[in-house]
Structure formats: structure tokens, C-alpha cells
C-alpha atoms as one frame of an Amber mdcrd trajectory, in Angstrom:
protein
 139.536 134.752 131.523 136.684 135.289 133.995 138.811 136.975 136.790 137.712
 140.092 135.691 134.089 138.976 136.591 135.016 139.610 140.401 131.912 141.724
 141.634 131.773 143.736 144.238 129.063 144.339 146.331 127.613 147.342 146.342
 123.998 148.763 148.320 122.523 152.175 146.675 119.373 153.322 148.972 116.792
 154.669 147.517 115.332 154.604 143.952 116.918 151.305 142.270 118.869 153.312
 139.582 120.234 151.402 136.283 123.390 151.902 134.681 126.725 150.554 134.916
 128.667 150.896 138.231 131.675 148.959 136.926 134.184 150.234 134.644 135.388
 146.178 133.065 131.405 146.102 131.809 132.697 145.821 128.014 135.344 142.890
 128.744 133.165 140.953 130.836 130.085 141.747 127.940 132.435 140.110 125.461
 133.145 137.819 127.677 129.081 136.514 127.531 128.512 138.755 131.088 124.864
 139.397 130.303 124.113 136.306 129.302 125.848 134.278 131.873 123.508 131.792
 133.967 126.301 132.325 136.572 124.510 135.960 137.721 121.468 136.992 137.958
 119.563 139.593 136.523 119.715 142.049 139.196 123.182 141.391 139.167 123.772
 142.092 135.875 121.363 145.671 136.144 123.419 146.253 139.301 127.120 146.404
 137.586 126.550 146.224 133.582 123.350 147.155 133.250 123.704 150.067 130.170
 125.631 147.219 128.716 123.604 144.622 129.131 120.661 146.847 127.534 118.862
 146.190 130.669 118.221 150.204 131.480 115.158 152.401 130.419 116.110 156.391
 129.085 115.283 157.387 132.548 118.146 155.335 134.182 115.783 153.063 136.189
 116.030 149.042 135.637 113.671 147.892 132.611 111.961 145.323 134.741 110.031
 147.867 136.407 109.257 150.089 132.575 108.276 147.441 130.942 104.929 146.351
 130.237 102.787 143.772 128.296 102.248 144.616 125.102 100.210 142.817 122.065
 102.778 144.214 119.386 105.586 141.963 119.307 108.806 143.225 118.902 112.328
 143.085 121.379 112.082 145.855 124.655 115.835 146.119 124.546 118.848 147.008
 122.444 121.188 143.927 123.041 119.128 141.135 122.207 121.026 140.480 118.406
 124.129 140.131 120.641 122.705 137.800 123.857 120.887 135.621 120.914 124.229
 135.321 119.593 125.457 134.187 123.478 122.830 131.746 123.253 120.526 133.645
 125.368 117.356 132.545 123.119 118.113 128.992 123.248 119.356 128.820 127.199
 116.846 126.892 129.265 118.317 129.190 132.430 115.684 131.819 130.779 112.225
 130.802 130.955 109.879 131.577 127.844 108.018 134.718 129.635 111.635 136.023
 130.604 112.950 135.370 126.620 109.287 137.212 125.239 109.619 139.729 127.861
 113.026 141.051 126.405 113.646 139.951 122.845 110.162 138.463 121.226 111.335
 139.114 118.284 114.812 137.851 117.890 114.084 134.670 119.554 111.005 134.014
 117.595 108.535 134.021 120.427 105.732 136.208 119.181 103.215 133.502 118.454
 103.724 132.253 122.097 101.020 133.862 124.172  98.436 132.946 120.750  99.800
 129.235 120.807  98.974 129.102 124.748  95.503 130.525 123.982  95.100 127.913
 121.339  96.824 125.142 123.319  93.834 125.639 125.885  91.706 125.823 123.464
  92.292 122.438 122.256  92.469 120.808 125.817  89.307 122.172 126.607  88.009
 120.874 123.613  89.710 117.159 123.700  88.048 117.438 127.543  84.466 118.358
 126.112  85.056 115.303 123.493  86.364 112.841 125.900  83.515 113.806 127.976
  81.003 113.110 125.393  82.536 110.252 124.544  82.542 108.794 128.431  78.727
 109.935 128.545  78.307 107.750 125.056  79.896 104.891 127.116  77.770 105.202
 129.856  75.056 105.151 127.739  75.875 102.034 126.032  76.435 100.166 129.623
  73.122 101.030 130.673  71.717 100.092 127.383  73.657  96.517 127.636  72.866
  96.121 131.405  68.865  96.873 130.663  69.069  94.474 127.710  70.847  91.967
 129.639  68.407  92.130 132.663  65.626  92.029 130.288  67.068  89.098 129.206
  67.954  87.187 132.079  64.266  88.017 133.405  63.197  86.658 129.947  65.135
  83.651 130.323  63.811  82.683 134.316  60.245  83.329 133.251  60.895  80.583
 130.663  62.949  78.512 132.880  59.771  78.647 135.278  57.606  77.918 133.052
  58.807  74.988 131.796  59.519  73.729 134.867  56.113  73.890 136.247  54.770
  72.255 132.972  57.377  69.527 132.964  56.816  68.910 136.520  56.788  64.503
 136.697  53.462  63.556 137.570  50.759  60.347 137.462  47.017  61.459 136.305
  45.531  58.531 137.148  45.459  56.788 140.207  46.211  53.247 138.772  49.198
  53.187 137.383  51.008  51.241 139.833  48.794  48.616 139.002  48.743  48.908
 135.253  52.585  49.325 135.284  52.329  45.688 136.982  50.109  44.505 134.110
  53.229  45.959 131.547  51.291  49.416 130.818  54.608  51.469 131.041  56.555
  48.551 127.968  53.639  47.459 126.008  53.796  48.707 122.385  50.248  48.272
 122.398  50.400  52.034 123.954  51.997  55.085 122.730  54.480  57.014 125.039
  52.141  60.219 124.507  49.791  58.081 126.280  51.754  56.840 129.198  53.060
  60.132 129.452  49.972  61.758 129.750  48.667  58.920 132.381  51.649  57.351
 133.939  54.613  59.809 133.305  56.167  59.076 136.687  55.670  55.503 136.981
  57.229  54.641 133.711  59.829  57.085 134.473  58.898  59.820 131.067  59.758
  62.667 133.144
């Protein structure tokens, strides 16, 4: 069935002209031609290109007539019969190639608005995600001051007690009185061998 699709190659000089140089162009259009992923687009401007709807009124290729425009609507004549081919669903076509030539029929005029919007939103889940990193930063230096105040807090203490805990004797006799049975004798309290004989009677 494709036989017929047998190009030949042919060079024109000059001004690219449009049209179409082969005379099988409505066989191999029926055939899906245009819409083939098997040739490219020059290709099909080159040998089918009337046919294809690929042509501007002057006879020059539409690639080079066609410009960006805000109205959406399809820049040529075929596109009901390549969306038919599957042209509008083919992933061989990128999006810009599909909006460039039939917006309309393949339902891409909200593209270039979604884009706009779709960088909208990352710029705006960025701005949030950077707020929300600078909010976490925040907090760690909040915890980490807390938690050196805290730990300072906790050697001062530390210090403290340990210089007012620190096991000593106030008076000079209490080897001898611990001899005489200062440090077990009920008849003193252990407040008061503490504050005389801590060491000796072992109340550190």
C-alpha cells in the first residue's frame, strides 16, 4: 500500500517554493502522507505540500509565513483531516509544532496561558518553600541558643555545687575526736559533724 510513497529526490535553487511536485499527492494523503512520522516536514512541503495544507497563497512553505499570534485558531486548512490521522495525539509532534498548525482542533489554545501559570506556581511553591526553610532555620537557632543557654545554665550549677559540696574538716581536731567516737555518738547531730568533721566521718 505504501509503494506509492517512493520519493524522489529533488533540489530547486533558489526561493524554497511550496506546492506539490508529485502527481500520487492525493493517494499517498489518504494514505496518512502528511501525517506520517516516517517523513519529515520538509519532506512533506517538498512533494505534497498544497495537500498537506502546508503552503501560504504566495506558494512559499508556511513555516517561514507564519507567525505567533495571541488569537488562537488553526494556520492551515488540513488540520480536521491530520487530527483525524492522529496528528493531535502523535507524540512525533511536539506541543509548539501541534499549536503552531492546528491550536484549535487539537485543543491547545490554553497552552502558552497554562505555561505562564505553571511558572507562576513554581515560583511561588519556591518563594514558600523558601520561607518555610528560613522558618526552619529560625527555629534551629532558636533551639541551639536555648539549648546553650541551658547547658551554660546547667555547668554554672554543676560548679556551684561542687565547690560548696567540696569534703572538708573545719576544725583541726577531728582526728582526735573521731578517736573519742565524735563521728557515731548520737549524742551529736550529723549537721554537726558535718559542719566540723565532714571528711573524717566520711559525710561528704
Amino acid at each position: 500500500m505504501y509503494s506509492s510513497f517512493v520519493l524522489i529526490t529533488v533540489f530547486i535553487a533558489g526561493v524554497e517554493m511550496c506546492g506539490d511536485t508529485s502527481a500520487n499527492c492525493d493517494d499517498w494523503v489518504a494514505n496518512g502522507f502528511c501525517t506520517s512520522a516516517s517523513y519529515s516536514a520538509a519532506q512533506k512541503q517538498q512533494y505534497c505540500g498544497t495537500s498537506c495544507g502546508l503552503c501560504s497563497s504566495s506558494g512559499t512553505t508556511i513555516a517561514a509565513t507564519v507567525s505567533t499570534s495571541s488569537v488562537c485558531s488553526d494556520s492551515v486548512s488540513s488540520c480536521a483531516t491530520w487530527n483525524t490521522n492522529g496528528f493531535c495525539n502523535s507524540t512525533t509532534y511536539t506541543t509548539a509544532v501541534k499549536t503552531q498548525y492546528c491550536a484549535a482542533t487539537c485543543g491547545l489554545c490554553g497552552s502558552v496561558s497554562s505555561a505562564s501559570d505553571s511558572s507562576s506556581t513554581t515560583s511561588s511553591s519556591s518563594s514558600s518553600t523558601d520561607n518555610d526553610a528560613s522558618d526552619s532555620t529560625t527555629a534551629a537557632d532558636s533551639t541551639a541558643t536555648s539549648s546553650s543557654s541551658a547547658t551554660e545554665t546547667t555547668a554554672d550549677s554543676t560548679a556551684t555545687t561542687s565547690i560548696s559540696s567540696t569534703c572538708l574538716d573545719s576544725s583541726s581536731a577531728c582526728a582526735s575526736w573521731a578517736t573519742n567516737g565524735y563521728c557515731t555518738n548520737s549524742a551529736y547531730t550529723d549537721a554537726q559533724r558535718k559542719a566540723y568533721c565532714a571528711k573524717t566521718c566520711n559525710l561528704c
